[in-house]
Coordinates of C-alpha atoms and ligand atoms in Angstrom, one line a residue:
M1 CA 58.3 29.3 35.7
L2 CA 57.7 29.1 39.5
I3 CA 54.1 29.9 40.1
K4 CA 52.1 28.3 43.1
K5 CA 49.5 25.8 41.7
G6 CA 45.9 27.3 42.3
S7 CA 47.2 30.5 43.1
K8 CA 45.9 33.8 41.9
S9 CA 49.0 34.7 40.0
L10 CA 48.5 31.6 37.6
E11 CA 44.8 32.4 37.1
E12 CA 46.4 35.9 36.1
K13 CA 49.1 34.4 34.0
I14 CA 46.5 32.7 31.8
K15 CA 44.3 36.0 31.6
E16 CA 47.0 37.8 30.1
L17 CA 48.2 35.0 27.8
K18 CA 44.5 34.7 26.5
K19 CA 44.6 38.3 25.4
K20 CA 48.2 38.1 24.1
R21 CA 47.4 35.2 21.8
N22 CA 43.6 36.2 21.1
A23 CA 42.6 32.7 22.7
V24 CA 39.9 31.2 24.2
I25 CA 39.4 28.5 26.7
L26 CA 36.8 25.7 26.3
V27 CA 36.4 23.1 29.0
H28 CA 34.5 19.9 29.0
N29 CA 32.3 19.2 32.0
Y30 CA 34.2 16.6 33.4
Q31 CA 37.4 18.7 33.7
L32 CA 38.8 19.5 37.4
P33 CA 37.5 22.5 39.1
E34 CA 40.8 24.4 38.5
V35 CA 40.2 24.5 34.8
Q36 CA 36.3 24.7 35.0
D37 CA 37.0 28.2 37.1
I38 CA 38.9 29.8 34.1
A39 CA 37.1 28.5 31.3
D40 CA 35.4 30.9 28.8
L41 CA 32.8 28.2 28.2
R42 CA 32.0 25.1 29.7
G43 CA 29.8 22.4 28.1
D44 CA 29.7 18.9 26.5
S45 CA 31.7 17.7 23.5
L46 CA 29.5 18.8 20.7
E47 CA 28.7 22.4 22.5
L48 CA 32.3 23.2 22.8
S49 CA 33.2 22.2 19.0
R50 CA 30.3 24.4 17.8
A51 CA 31.5 27.1 20.1
A52 CA 34.9 26.6 18.5
A53 CA 33.3 27.3 15.2
K54 CA 31.9 30.0 16.0
T55 CA 34.7 32.2 18.0
D56 CA 36.4 35.0 16.8
A57 CA 39.6 34.0 18.6
K58 CA 42.4 32.6 16.6
V59 CA 43.6 30.2 19.3
I60 CA 41.3 27.6 21.0
V61 CA 42.6 25.9 24.2
F62 CA 40.8 22.7 24.6
C63 CA 40.5 21.3 27.9
G64 CA 39.0 17.6 27.2
V65 CA 40.0 14.7 25.5
H66 CA 41.6 14.1 22.3
F67 CA 38.6 13.4 19.9
M68 CA 37.1 16.5 21.2
A69 CA 39.8 18.7 20.1
E70 CA 40.0 17.0 16.7
T71 CA 36.4 17.3 16.2
A72 CA 37.0 21.3 16.9
S73 CA 39.8 21.2 14.5
I74 CA 37.8 19.5 11.7
L75 CA 35.0 22.2 12.4
C76 CA 37.2 25.1 12.2
P77 CA 40.7 24.1 10.2
D78 CA 41.8 27.6 10.1
K79 CA 42.0 28.0 13.9
K80 CA 45.0 27.0 15.8
V81 CA 43.3 24.2 18.4
L82 CA 45.6 23.4 21.3
M83 CA 45.6 20.9 24.1
P84 CA 47.3 21.4 27.4
D85 CA 47.9 17.6 27.5
V86 CA 47.6 16.2 24.5
N87 CA 47.9 12.5 25.8
S88 CA 44.3 12.8 27.4
D89 CA 42.7 10.2 25.0
C90 CA 39.2 8.6 25.6
P91 CA 39.6 4.7 26.2
M92 CA 36.5 4.5 24.5
A93 CA 37.5 6.1 21.2
S94 CA 40.4 3.9 21.3
M95 CA 38.4 0.9 21.3
I96 CA 37.9 1.0 17.4
T97 CA 40.0 2.0 14.5
A98 CA 39.4 2.9 11.1
Q99 CA 40.5 -0.4 9.6
D100 CA 38.0 -2.1 12.4
L101 CA 35.1 -0.2 11.0
I102 CA 36.0 -1.0 7.3
K103 CA 36.0 -4.8 7.9
L104 CA 32.7 -4.2 9.9
K105 CA 31.3 -2.3 6.8
E106 CA 32.4 -5.0 4.1
K107 CA 30.6 -7.7 6.4
N108 CA 27.1 -5.5 6.4
P109 CA 26.9 -3.7 3.3
K110 CA 23.4 -2.7 3.4
A111 CA 24.1 -1.1 6.7
V112 CA 24.0 2.9 7.2
V113 CA 27.0 3.4 9.6
V114 CA 26.1 5.8 12.6
G115 CA 29.2 6.7 14.8
Y116 CA 29.3 8.5 18.5
V117 CA 31.3 11.5 18.5
N118 CA 33.6 9.7 20.8
T119 CA 35.8 8.4 17.9
S120 CA 38.6 9.4 16.0
A121 CA 38.9 11.6 13.0
E122 CA 39.9 8.6 10.9
V123 CA 36.9 6.6 12.3
K124 CA 34.7 9.7 11.7
A125 CA 35.8 9.6 7.9
E126 CA 34.2 6.2 7.5
L127 CA 30.7 7.0 9.1
D128 CA 27.7 8.1 7.1
V129 CA 26.4 10.0 10.0
C130 CA 28.2 11.1 13.4
C131 CA 25.9 11.4 16.6
T132 CA 26.1 12.5 20.4
S133 CA 24.6 11.3 23.5
T134 CA 22.0 14.3 23.1
N135 CA 20.6 13.2 19.4
A136 CA 21.6 9.4 18.9
V137 CA 18.0 8.5 19.3
S138 CA 17.0 11.3 17.0
V139 CA 19.6 10.4 14.4
V140 CA 18.7 6.8 14.3
N141 CA 14.8 7.7 14.0
A142 CA 15.5 10.0 11.2
I143 CA 17.4 7.1 9.4
I144 CA 14.7 4.9 9.9
K145 CA 12.1 7.6 8.6
D146 CA 13.9 8.3 5.3
R147 CA 15.9 5.3 4.2
S148 CA 15.9 7.1 0.7
A149 CA 18.2 9.3 1.6
F150 CA 20.7 6.6 2.6
D151 CA 20.3 4.4 -0.6
G152 CA 17.5 2.5 1.0
K153 CA 19.7 0.6 3.2
D154 CA 17.7 -0.9 6.0
E155 CA 20.3 -2.1 8.6
I156 CA 22.1 0.4 11.1
I157 CA 25.7 0.1 12.4
F158 CA 26.1 1.8 15.6
I159 CA 29.6 2.2 17.0
P160 CA 31.6 2.3 19.2
D161 CA 29.4 1.8 22.8
K162 CA 27.4 -1.0 23.1
Y163 CA 25.5 0.4 26.1
L164 CA 24.8 3.7 24.2
A165 CA 23.6 1.2 21.2
D166 CA 21.4 -0.9 23.6
F167 CA 19.7 2.4 24.8
V168 CA 19.0 3.6 21.2
E169 CA 17.7 0.1 20.5
R170 CA 15.4 0.3 23.3
K171 CA 14.2 4.0 22.6
T172 CA 13.9 3.3 18.6
G173 CA 12.9 -0.4 18.5
K174 CA 15.5 -0.7 15.9
K175 CA 17.9 -3.5 15.9
L176 CA 21.3 -2.3 15.7
I177 CA 24.5 -3.9 14.5
K178 CA 27.0 -3.0 17.5
W179 CA 30.8 -2.8 18.3
N180 CA 31.9 -4.1 21.6
G181 CA 33.1 -0.7 23.3
V182 CA 32.2 0.6 26.4
C183 CA 33.3 3.7 28.7
P184 CA 35.6 2.2 31.4
T185 CA 34.2 5.0 33.7
H186 CA 30.4 4.8 33.3
V187 CA 30.7 0.8 33.5
K188 CA 32.0 1.5 37.2
I189 CA 28.5 2.6 38.3
L190 CA 26.7 -0.3 39.3
P191 CA 22.8 -1.0 40.1
E192 CA 23.7 -1.5 43.9
D193 CA 25.0 2.1 43.9
I194 CA 21.7 3.3 42.6
K195 CA 19.8 1.6 45.0
R196 CA 22.0 2.3 48.0
E197 CA 21.8 6.3 47.1
R198 CA 18.0 6.0 46.7
K199 CA 17.7 4.7 50.1
F200 CA 20.0 7.3 51.4
H201 CA 18.0 9.9 49.9
P202 CA 14.4 8.8 48.9
F203 CA 13.2 12.2 47.6
A204 CA 16.0 12.4 45.1
K205 CA 15.5 12.1 41.3
V206 CA 18.2 10.1 39.7
I207 CA 19.7 10.9 36.2
V208 CA 22.5 8.9 34.5
H209 CA 24.3 9.0 31.3
P210 CA 23.5 6.6 28.3
E211 CA 26.6 5.1 28.4
C212 CA 25.8 3.5 31.8
L213 CA 24.9 -0.4 32.0
P214 CA 21.3 -1.0 31.0
S215 CA 20.6 -2.5 34.4
V216 CA 21.7 1.0 35.8
I217 CA 19.6 3.1 33.4
A218 CA 16.8 1.0 34.2
L219 CA 16.9 2.4 37.9
A220 CA 17.3 5.7 37.0
D221 CA 14.4 8.3 36.2
Q222 CA 15.9 9.4 33.1
A223 CA 19.3 9.0 31.0
L224 CA 20.7 12.2 29.8
S225 CA 23.7 13.4 28.0
T226 CA 25.9 15.9 30.3
S227 CA 24.4 19.1 28.7
K228 CA 20.8 17.7 29.1
M229 CA 21.5 16.8 32.9
C230 CA 22.4 20.4 33.2
Q231 CA 19.3 21.5 31.9
F232 CA 17.3 19.0 33.9
A233 CA 19.1 20.2 37.1
K234 CA 17.9 23.8 36.3
E235 CA 14.4 23.0 35.7
T236 CA 13.5 20.2 38.1
E237 CA 11.3 20.9 40.8
A238 CA 13.3 18.0 42.9
K239 CA 16.0 19.7 45.5
E240 CA 18.1 16.8 45.5
I241 CA 19.4 14.9 42.4
I242 CA 21.6 11.5 42.1
I243 CA 24.0 11.9 39.3
G244 CA 25.2 8.6 37.5
T245 CA 27.9 9.9 35.0
E246 CA 31.9 11.3 35.7
V247 CA 32.1 12.9 39.3
G248 CA 33.7 16.0 37.5
L249 CA 29.9 17.2 36.3
I250 CA 28.9 17.6 40.2
Y251 CA 31.4 20.8 40.5
R252 CA 29.3 22.5 37.6
L253 CA 25.8 21.5 38.6
K254 CA 26.5 22.9 42.4
L255 CA 27.6 26.1 40.6
D256 CA 24.8 26.5 38.6
N257 CA 22.4 25.5 41.4
P258 CA 23.4 26.8 44.5
D259 CA 19.9 25.8 46.2
K260 CA 20.1 22.0 45.2
E261 CA 21.9 18.9 46.6
F262 CA 23.8 16.8 44.1
Y263 CA 25.0 13.5 45.1
P264 CA 27.5 11.1 43.0
A265 CA 25.8 7.7 42.2
S266 CA 29.3 6.5 42.7
E267 CA 32.7 8.0 43.5
A268 CA 34.4 5.3 41.3
A269 CA 33.1 7.1 38.1
V270 CA 36.3 9.2 37.5
C271 CA 37.7 9.5 34.2
P272 CA 41.5 9.8 34.5
N273 CA 42.2 11.6 31.1
M274 CA 39.7 14.2 32.0
K275 CA 41.7 15.1 35.1
R276 CA 45.1 15.2 33.2
T277 CA 44.8 18.9 32.4
T278 CA 45.8 21.7 34.9
Q279 CA 46.0 25.4 35.0
E280 CA 50.0 24.9 34.9
K281 CA 49.7 23.0 31.5
I282 CA 47.2 25.7 30.1
V283 CA 49.7 28.3 30.7
W284 CA 52.5 26.2 29.2
A285 CA 50.0 25.5 26.2
L286 CA 49.3 29.4 25.7
E287 CA 52.8 30.4 26.2
E288 CA 54.5 27.6 23.7
L289 CA 51.3 27.1 21.5
K290 CA 51.5 23.9 21.9
E291 CA 50.5 21.2 21.6
E292 CA 48.3 21.4 18.6
V293 CA 46.0 19.1 17.3
K294 CA 45.5 19.0 13.4
V295 CA 43.7 16.8 11.1
S296 CA 44.9 16.1 7.7
D297 CA 42.8 17.7 4.6
E298 CA 41.7 14.3 3.3
I299 CA 40.4 13.0 6.5
R300 CA 39.1 16.1 7.8
R301 CA 36.8 16.6 4.5
R302 CA 35.6 13.2 5.0
A303 CA 35.1 13.3 8.4
R304 CA 33.2 16.8 8.4
K305 CA 30.8 15.3 6.2
S306 CA 29.6 12.8 9.0
I307 CA 29.3 15.7 11.4
D308 CA 27.4 17.9 8.9
K309 CA 25.1 15.2 8.2
M310 CA 23.9 14.8 11.7
L311 CA 23.6 18.7 11.9
E312 CA 21.5 18.4 8.8
I313 CA 19.0 15.5 9.9
V314 CA 18.2 16.4 13.7
Ligands
13P1 P1 28.8 14.4 26.4 O1 28.7 14.8 25.1 O2 27.6 13.9 27.1 O3 29.6 15.6 27.2 O4 29.8 13.0 26.9 C1 31.3 13.0 26.4 C2 31.9 12.1 27.4 O5 32.6 11.6 27.2 C3 30.8 11.0 27.9 O6 31.5 10.3 28.7
SF4_2 FE1 35.9 8.5 27.2 FE2 34.3 7.5 29.3 FE3 36.2 9.5 29.7 FE4 34.0 10.2 28.6 S1 34.0 9.3 30.4 S2 35.9 10.4 27.9 S3 33.5 8.1 27.2 S4 36.3 7.3 29.0

């Protein structure tokens, strides 16, 4: 197939194939602009999975990283979930395996197990409750409030991101049992980046993702998930905002708020896996109906329970 990258014909081809396959294209906020441009829906990891569960389409082209497509497949097993680049992994999700978590649970039998959505389906199958960066604090608060719903257990394991866990500890006052996982992209944002950008843009608000270093969060006005950042940008009176997350979000923020200025806290905050998906690969995925992401029934059932529990308590 010889179609020029980014050309109209490539976009038209995608439109045509989408119709033919009865497909919908879901795109994470960190994807390349050329992918965001052809999205049926852009959003954070959970928003996209929920949209997948609701759609009437038979095929879902998931433009994000592997755990996100897996989560969509867990929520809608009767649909075909495709990844245009199936090797797009989240390095943080790969920092803990189901075996690691089983061992941690054996060491801490009195702990409720909370896991970030950035985990594999096998790890989710070992959780009591899943959470996202939007609701992690509410999930932990709900567990503290109603221990009886968790067999009276009074400790909480929180995996895999130690910095998100730190953030939740500070917000809830509850000491958590943590794992040594981090996001290699968000830890590239340093306190000196925030200080420098504040100097350049003294009237700007600073918002950062809770996966950032605690020393970065301490310098920000707020720590928010990507969907909450989008909401903040719309609602704030501020005309300038410094963004401490993966740089891809800025494309969407500019589209949604043409009257405001957005500055990346650090140009180094790039997630290479989020940039693997291209329009060409989307055409290929729709033509070949590949690569399908599927979770075995046994894992899916158990992983689903942890997601349902999250939706039930927050
Ligand atoms: P969101 O759920 O906030 O979109 O975050 C996903 C992610 O991978 C953050 O790095
Ligand atoms: Fe994973 Fe970090 Fe990339 Fe998000 S930005 S997908 S947490 S590596």
